[in-house]
Coordinates of C-alpha atoms in Angstrom, one line a residue:
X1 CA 107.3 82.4 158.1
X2 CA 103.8 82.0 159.1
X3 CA 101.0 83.5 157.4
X4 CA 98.9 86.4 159.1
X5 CA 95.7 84.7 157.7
X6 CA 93.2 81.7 158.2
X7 CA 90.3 80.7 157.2
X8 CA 86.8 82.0 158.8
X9 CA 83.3 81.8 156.6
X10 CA 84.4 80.4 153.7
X11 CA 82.6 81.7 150.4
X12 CA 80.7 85.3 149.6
X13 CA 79.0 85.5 146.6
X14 CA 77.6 89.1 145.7
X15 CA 77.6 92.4 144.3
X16 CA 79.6 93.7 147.3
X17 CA 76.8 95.9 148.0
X18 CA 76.7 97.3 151.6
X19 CA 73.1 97.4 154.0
X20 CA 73.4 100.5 155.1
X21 CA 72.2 99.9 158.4
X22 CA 74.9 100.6 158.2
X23 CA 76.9 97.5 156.9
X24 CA 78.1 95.4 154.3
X25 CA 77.1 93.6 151.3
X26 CA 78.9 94.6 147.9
X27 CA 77.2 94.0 145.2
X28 CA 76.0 90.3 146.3
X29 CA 77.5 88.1 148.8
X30 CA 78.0 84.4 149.6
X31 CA 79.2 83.4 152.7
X32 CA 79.5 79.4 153.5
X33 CA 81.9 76.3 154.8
X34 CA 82.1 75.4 151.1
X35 CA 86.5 76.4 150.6
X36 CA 88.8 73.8 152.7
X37 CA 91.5 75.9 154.6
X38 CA 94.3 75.4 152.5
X39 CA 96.5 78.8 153.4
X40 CA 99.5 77.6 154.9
X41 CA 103.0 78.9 154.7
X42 CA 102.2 80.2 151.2
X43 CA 104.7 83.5 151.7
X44 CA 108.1 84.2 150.0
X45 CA 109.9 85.7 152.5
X46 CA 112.0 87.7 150.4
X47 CA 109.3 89.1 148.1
X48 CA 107.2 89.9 151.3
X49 CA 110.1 92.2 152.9
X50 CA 111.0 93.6 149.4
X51 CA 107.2 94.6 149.8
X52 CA 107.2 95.7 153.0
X53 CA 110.3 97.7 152.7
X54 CA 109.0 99.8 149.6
X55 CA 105.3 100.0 151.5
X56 CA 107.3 101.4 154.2
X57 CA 109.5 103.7 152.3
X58 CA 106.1 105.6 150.5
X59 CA 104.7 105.7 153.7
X60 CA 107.8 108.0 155.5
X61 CA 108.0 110.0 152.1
X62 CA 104.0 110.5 152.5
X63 CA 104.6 112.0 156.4
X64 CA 107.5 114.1 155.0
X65 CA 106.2 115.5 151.8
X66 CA 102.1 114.9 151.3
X67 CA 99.9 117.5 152.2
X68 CA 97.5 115.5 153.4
X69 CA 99.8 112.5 155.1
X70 CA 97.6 109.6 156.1
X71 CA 97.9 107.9 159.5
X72 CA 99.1 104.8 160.3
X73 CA 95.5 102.7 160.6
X74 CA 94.2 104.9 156.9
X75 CA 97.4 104.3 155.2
X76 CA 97.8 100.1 156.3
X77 CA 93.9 100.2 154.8
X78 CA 94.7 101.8 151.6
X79 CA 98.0 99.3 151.0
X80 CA 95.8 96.2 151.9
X81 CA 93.0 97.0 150.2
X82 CA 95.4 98.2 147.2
X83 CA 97.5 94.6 147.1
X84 CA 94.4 92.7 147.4
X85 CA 93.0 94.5 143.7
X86 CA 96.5 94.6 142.2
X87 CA 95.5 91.4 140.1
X88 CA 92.3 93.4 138.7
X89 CA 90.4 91.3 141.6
X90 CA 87.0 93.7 141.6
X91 CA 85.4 92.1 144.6
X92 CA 88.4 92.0 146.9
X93 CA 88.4 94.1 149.7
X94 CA 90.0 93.9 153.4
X95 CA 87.7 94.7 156.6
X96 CA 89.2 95.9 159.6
X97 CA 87.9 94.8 163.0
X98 CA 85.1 97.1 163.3
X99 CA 83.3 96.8 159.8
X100 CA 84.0 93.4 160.0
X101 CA 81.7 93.5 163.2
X102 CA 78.6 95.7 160.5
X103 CA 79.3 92.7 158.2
X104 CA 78.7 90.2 160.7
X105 CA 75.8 91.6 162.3
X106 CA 74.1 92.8 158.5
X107 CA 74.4 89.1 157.9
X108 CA 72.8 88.0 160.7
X109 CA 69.9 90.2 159.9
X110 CA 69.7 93.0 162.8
X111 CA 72.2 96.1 162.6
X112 CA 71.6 100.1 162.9
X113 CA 71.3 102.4 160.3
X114 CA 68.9 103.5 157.5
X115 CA 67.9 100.5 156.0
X116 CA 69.2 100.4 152.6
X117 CA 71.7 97.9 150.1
X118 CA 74.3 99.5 148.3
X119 CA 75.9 98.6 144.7
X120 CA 78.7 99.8 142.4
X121 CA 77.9 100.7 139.3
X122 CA 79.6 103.7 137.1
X123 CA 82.6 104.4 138.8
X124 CA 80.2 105.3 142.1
X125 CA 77.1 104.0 144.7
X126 CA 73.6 103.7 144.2
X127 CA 70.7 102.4 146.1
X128 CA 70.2 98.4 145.2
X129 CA 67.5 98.4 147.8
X130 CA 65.2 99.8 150.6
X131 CA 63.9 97.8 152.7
X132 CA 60.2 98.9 153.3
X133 CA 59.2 101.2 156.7
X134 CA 62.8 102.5 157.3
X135 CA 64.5 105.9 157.9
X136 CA 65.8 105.6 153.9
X137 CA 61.8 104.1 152.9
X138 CA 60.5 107.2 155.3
X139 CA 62.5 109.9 153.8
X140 CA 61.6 108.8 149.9
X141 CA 65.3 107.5 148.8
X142 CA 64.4 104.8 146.1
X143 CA 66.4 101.9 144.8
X144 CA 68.4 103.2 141.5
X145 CA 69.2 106.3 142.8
X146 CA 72.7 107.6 143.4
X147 CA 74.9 109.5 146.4
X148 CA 76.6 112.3 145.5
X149 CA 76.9 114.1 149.0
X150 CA 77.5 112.9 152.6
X151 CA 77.0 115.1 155.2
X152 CA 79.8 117.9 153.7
X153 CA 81.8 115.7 151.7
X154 CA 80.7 115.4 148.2
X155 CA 81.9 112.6 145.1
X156 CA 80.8 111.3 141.8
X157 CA 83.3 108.6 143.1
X158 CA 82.0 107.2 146.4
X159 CA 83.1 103.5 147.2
X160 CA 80.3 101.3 149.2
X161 CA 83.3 101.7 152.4
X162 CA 83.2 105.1 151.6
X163 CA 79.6 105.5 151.8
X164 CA 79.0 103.2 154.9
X165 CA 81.5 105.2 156.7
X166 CA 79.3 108.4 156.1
X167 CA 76.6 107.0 156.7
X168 CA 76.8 104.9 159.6
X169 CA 76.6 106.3 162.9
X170 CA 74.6 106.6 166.6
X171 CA 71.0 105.1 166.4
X172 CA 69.0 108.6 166.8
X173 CA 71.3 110.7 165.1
X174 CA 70.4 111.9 161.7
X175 CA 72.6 112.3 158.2
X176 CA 72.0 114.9 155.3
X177 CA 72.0 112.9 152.2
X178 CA 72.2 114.9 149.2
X179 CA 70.9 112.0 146.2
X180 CA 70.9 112.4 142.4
X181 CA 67.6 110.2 140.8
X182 CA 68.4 109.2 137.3
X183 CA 66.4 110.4 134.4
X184 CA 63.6 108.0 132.8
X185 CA 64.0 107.0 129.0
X186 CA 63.5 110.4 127.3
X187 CA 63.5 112.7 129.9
X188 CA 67.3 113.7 130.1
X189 CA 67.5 117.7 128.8
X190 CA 69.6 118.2 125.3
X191 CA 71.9 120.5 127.4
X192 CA 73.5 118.0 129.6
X193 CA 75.9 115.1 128.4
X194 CA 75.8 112.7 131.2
X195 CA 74.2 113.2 134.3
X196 CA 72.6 110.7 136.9
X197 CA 70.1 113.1 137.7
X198 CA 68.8 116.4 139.7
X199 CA 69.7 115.8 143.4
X200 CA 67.5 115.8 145.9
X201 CA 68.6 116.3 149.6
X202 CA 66.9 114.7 152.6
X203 CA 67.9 114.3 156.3
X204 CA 67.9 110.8 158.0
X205 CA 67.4 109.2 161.5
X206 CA 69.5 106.6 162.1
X207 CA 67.7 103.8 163.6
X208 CA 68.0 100.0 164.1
X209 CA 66.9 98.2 161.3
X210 CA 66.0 94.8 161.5
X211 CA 66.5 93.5 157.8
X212 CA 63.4 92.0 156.3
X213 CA 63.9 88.4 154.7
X214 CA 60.9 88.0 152.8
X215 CA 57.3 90.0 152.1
X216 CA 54.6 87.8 151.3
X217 CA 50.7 88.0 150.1
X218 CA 48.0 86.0 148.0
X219 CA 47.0 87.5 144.7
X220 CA 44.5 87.0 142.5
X221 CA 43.4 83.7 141.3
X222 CA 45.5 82.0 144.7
X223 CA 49.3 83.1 143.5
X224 CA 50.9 82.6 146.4
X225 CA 53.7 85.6 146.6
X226 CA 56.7 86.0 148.7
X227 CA 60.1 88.4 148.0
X228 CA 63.6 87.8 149.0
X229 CA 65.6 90.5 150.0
X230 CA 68.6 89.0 150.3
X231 CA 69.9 85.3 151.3
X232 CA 71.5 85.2 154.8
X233 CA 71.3 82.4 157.5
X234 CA 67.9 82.8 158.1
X235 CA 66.7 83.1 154.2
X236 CA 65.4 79.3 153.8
X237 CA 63.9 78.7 156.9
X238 CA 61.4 82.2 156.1
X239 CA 61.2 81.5 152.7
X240 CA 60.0 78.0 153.6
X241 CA 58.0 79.3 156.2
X242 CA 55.6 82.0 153.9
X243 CA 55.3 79.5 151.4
X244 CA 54.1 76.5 153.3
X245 CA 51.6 78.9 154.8
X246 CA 50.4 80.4 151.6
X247 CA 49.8 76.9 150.1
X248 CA 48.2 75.8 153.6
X249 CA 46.3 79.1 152.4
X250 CA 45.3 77.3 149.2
X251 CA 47.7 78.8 146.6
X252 CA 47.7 77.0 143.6
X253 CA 50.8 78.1 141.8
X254 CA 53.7 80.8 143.0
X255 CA 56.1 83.5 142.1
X256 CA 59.3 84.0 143.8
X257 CA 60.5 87.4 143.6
X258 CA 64.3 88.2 143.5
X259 CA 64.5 91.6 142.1
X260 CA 67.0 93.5 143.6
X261 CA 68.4 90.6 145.5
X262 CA 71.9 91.3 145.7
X263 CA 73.1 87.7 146.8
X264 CA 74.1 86.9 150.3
X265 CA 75.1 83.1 151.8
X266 CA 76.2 80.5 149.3
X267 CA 74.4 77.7 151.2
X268 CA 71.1 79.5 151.8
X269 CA 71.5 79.4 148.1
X270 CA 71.5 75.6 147.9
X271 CA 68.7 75.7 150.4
X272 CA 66.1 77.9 148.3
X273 CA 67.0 76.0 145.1
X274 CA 66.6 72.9 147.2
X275 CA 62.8 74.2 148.0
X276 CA 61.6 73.4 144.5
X277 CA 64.1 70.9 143.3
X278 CA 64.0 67.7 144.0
X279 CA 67.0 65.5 146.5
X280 CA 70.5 65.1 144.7
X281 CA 69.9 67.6 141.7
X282 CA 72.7 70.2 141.0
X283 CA 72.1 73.3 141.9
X284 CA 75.4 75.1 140.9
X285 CA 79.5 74.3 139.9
X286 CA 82.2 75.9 142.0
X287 CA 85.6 75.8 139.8
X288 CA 88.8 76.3 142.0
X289 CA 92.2 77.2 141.2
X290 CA 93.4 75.3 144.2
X291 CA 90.8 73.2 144.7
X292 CA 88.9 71.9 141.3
X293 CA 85.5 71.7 140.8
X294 CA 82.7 70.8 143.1
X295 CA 79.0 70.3 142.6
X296 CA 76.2 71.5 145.5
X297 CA 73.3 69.8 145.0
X298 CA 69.8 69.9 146.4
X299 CA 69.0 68.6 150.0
X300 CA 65.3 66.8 149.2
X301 CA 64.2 69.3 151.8
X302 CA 61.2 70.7 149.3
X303 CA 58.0 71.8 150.0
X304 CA 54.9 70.3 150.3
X305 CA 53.7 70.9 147.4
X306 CA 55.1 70.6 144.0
X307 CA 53.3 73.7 142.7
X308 CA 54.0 75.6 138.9
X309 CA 56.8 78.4 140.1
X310 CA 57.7 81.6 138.3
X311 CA 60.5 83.7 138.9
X312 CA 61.3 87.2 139.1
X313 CA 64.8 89.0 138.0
X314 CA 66.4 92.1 137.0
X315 CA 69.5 94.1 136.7
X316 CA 70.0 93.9 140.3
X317 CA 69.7 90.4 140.7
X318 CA 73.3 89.2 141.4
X319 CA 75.0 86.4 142.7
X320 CA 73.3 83.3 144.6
X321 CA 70.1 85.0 142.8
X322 CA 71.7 84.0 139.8
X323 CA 72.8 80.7 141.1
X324 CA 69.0 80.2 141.7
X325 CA 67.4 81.6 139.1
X326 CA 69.9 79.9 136.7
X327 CA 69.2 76.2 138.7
X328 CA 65.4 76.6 138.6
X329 CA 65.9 77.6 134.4
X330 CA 68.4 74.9 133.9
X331 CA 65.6 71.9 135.5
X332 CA 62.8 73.6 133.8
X333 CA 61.4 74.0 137.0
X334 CA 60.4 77.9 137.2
X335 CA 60.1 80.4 134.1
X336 CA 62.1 83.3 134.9
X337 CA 60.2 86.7 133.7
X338 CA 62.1 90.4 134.1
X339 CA 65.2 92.5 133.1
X340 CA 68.9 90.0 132.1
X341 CA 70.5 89.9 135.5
X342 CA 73.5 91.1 136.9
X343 CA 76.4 88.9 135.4
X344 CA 78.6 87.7 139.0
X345 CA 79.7 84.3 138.3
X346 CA 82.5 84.8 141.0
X347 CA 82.9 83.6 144.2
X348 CA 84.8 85.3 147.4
X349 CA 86.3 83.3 150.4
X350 CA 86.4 85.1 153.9
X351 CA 89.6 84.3 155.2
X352 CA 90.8 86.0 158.9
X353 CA 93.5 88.4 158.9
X354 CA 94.7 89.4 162.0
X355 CA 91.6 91.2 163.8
X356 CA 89.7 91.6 160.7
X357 CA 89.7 89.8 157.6
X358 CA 89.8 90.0 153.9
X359 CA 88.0 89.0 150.8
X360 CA 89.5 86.8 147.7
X361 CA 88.1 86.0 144.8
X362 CA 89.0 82.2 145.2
X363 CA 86.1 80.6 142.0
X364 CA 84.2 81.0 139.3
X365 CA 80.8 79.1 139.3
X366 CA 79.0 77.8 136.8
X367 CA 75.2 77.1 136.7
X368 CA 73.6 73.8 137.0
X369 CA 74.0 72.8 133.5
X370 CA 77.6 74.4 133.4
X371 CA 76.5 77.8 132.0
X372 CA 79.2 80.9 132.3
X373 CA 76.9 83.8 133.3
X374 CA 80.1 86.1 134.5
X375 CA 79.3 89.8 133.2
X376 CA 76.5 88.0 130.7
X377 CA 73.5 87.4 133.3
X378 CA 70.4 85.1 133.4
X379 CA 68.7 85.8 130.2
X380 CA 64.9 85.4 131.6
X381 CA 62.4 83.1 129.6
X382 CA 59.9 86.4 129.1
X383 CA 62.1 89.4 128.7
X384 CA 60.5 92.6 129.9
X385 CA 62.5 95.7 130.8
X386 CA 60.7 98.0 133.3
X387 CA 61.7 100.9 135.4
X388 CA 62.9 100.2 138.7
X389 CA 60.9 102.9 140.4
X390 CA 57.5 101.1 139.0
X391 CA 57.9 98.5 141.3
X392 CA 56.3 100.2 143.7
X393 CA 53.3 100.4 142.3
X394 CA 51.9 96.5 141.7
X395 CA 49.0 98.0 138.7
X396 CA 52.3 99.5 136.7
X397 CA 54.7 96.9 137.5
X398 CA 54.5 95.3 134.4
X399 CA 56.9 92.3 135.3
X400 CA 54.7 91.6 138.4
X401 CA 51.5 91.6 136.4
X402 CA 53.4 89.4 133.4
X403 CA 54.0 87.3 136.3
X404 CA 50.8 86.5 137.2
X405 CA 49.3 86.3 134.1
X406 CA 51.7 82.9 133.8
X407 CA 51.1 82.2 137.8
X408 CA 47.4 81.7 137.0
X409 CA 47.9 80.3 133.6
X410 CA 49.8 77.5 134.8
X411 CA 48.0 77.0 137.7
X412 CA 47.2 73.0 138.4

């Protein structure tokens, strides 16, 4: 029997978070070459028709007796997406043809939507990220905070699919957004057990967005800044790009900020580690079921200058942030400052399935020195827990100012 699937892209690493341009991310993903195509005739026919036959079998009971009976398309979506988390496989998901399309076009940088990244966390969504002068940015959503109501429909259970489908739509149009903000330390009333927050609702204009890689400035005593948003094909080539001008600038030392970075491409991992590492060093382990282990290593395609690096994490941080933040630790090349990162030490393979494709979990990685850092995190150098919301504000973000302080301290 031949199998329905092949190969495509290769590896995701990420929180599966979604940009809500609208389009997908889950909570930090890798896409590269990295996985040989190694899915052959791997069925057995006879458990595949036992499992057809009994898909099949719910699905006529569902039309007879459900009061809500799903169509054919909703119902195929729910069984694929169902098998593919059977074995407890978080990060698996399947993608039909058309948000396969939002995937593909969030990582190439340019979608339309309202310009934010999605993440799972306690059973629902929240806001990983809002990319700066966007609808989401406009109409004063901030990262951390959490849907609860979409239009009309309203859950303390969304999924990210569940989300981008509400929230995706015609460039122009607008969505009512009704958020919940969670309380600061403290500030939670006696009266309520557990709550995210009070809501808030707002009304959006869907637009296209056009993702920001990087923001980048000089601060005080020549600290050459520059964030990451997120690591997709073009995540290197900017990176490299703001720093080589800042140091052309005269910056003397520099501080790489992946806060909120939910992951993206597995190779533009290798290629920002590769910035400050020097040629053959490794910059993460990839262990394989099916295929064993295998080491990425640096490039040698570093910058120009060999200049004292610090690095910026927090809770958000997932995936080939890790992988970078943990290489640059590892080679005592950066000191990492801010909140213990997110804990994904797992990578997904994009393989196509008919006209859309689904997501395994297919390795674990390791970092360069073989650390496990799966639901344990990067554990930064100077650990300093700060609100998420303070980020805005560069004279009460204390992990920016910390930052600095050891930018300019270690300056050459």
């Amino acid at each position: 029997m031949r199998t329905m699937a092949s190969k495509k892209h290769g590896v995701v690493l990420g929180l599966l978070g979604v940009v809500i341009a609208l389009v997908f991310f889950v909570a930090g993903a890798v896409s590269s070459q990295l996985m040989s195509a190694h899915l052959t005739n791997v069925f057995n026919p006879r458990q595949t028709t036992a499992l057809g036959d009994k898909t099949s079998q719910v699905f006529d009971l569902m039309q007879k007796e459900a009061n809500d009976p799903p169509s054919e398309a909703t119902a195929l979506n729910g069984a694929l997406n169902g098998l593919l988390t059977s074995n407890g496989d978080q990060y698996a998901r399947y993608l039909d043809a058309k948000s396969l399309a939002s995937y593909t076009d969030q990582m190439a940088g340019q979608f339309g939507g309202i310009g934010v990244v999605l993440g799972e966390k306690d059973g629902t969504v929240f806001v990983n990220q809002v990319y700066p002068d966007t609808p989401a940015a406009k109409a004063g959503i901030l990262a951390g905070d959490y849907f609860y109501k979409i239009g009309s429909e309203t859950s303390n259970t969304w999924t990210t699919q569940k989300v981008q489908d509400g929230v995706k739509g015609k460039v122009g149009t607008t969505v009512t957004l009704t958020m919940q903000r969670p309380y600061k330390k403290g500030e939670m009333p006696q009266n309520i057990r557990y709550d995210f927050g009070n809501p808030y609702t707002v009304t959006v204009t869907r637009a296209i967005i056009s993702t920001p890689n990087t923001e980048s400035k000089m601060l005080a005593g020549k600290v050459g800044y520059v964030r990451l948003f997120q690591f997709n094909e073009k995540s290197t080539d900017d990176l490299r790009k703001e720093y080589e001008q800042l140091i052309k600038e005269g910056a003397t030392s520099l501080i790489l900020d992946l806060r909120d970075n939910p992951g993206g491409d597995l190779n533009q991992a290798v290629g920002v580690g590769s910035l400050f590492i020097s040629k053959g060093q490794p910059i993460v382990q990839i262990e394989s079921r099916v295929e064993g282990t295998t080491v990425l290593r640096t490039d040698g395609n570093t910058l120009s200058k060999n200049l004292p690096l610090i690095v910026l994490a927090n809770a958000n941080s997932a995936s080939a942030s890790e992988i970078v933040s943990g290489a640059l630790q590892d080679h005592h090349r950066a000191t990492v400052v801010g909140a213990t990162t997110f804990g994904k030490a797992c990578v997904q393979t994009e393989l196509k399935f008919g006209d859309g494709a689904v997501f395994l979990t297919t390795a674990d990685y390791l970092t360069a020195n073989g650390r496990n850092i799966n639901a344990k995190g990067i554990t930064p150098d100077v650990k300093l827990d700060m609100d998420i919301s303070l980020e805005l504000d560069q004279a009460k973000d204390i992990q920016l100012q910390k930052a600095l302080e050891l930018a300019q301290s270690q300056a050459k």
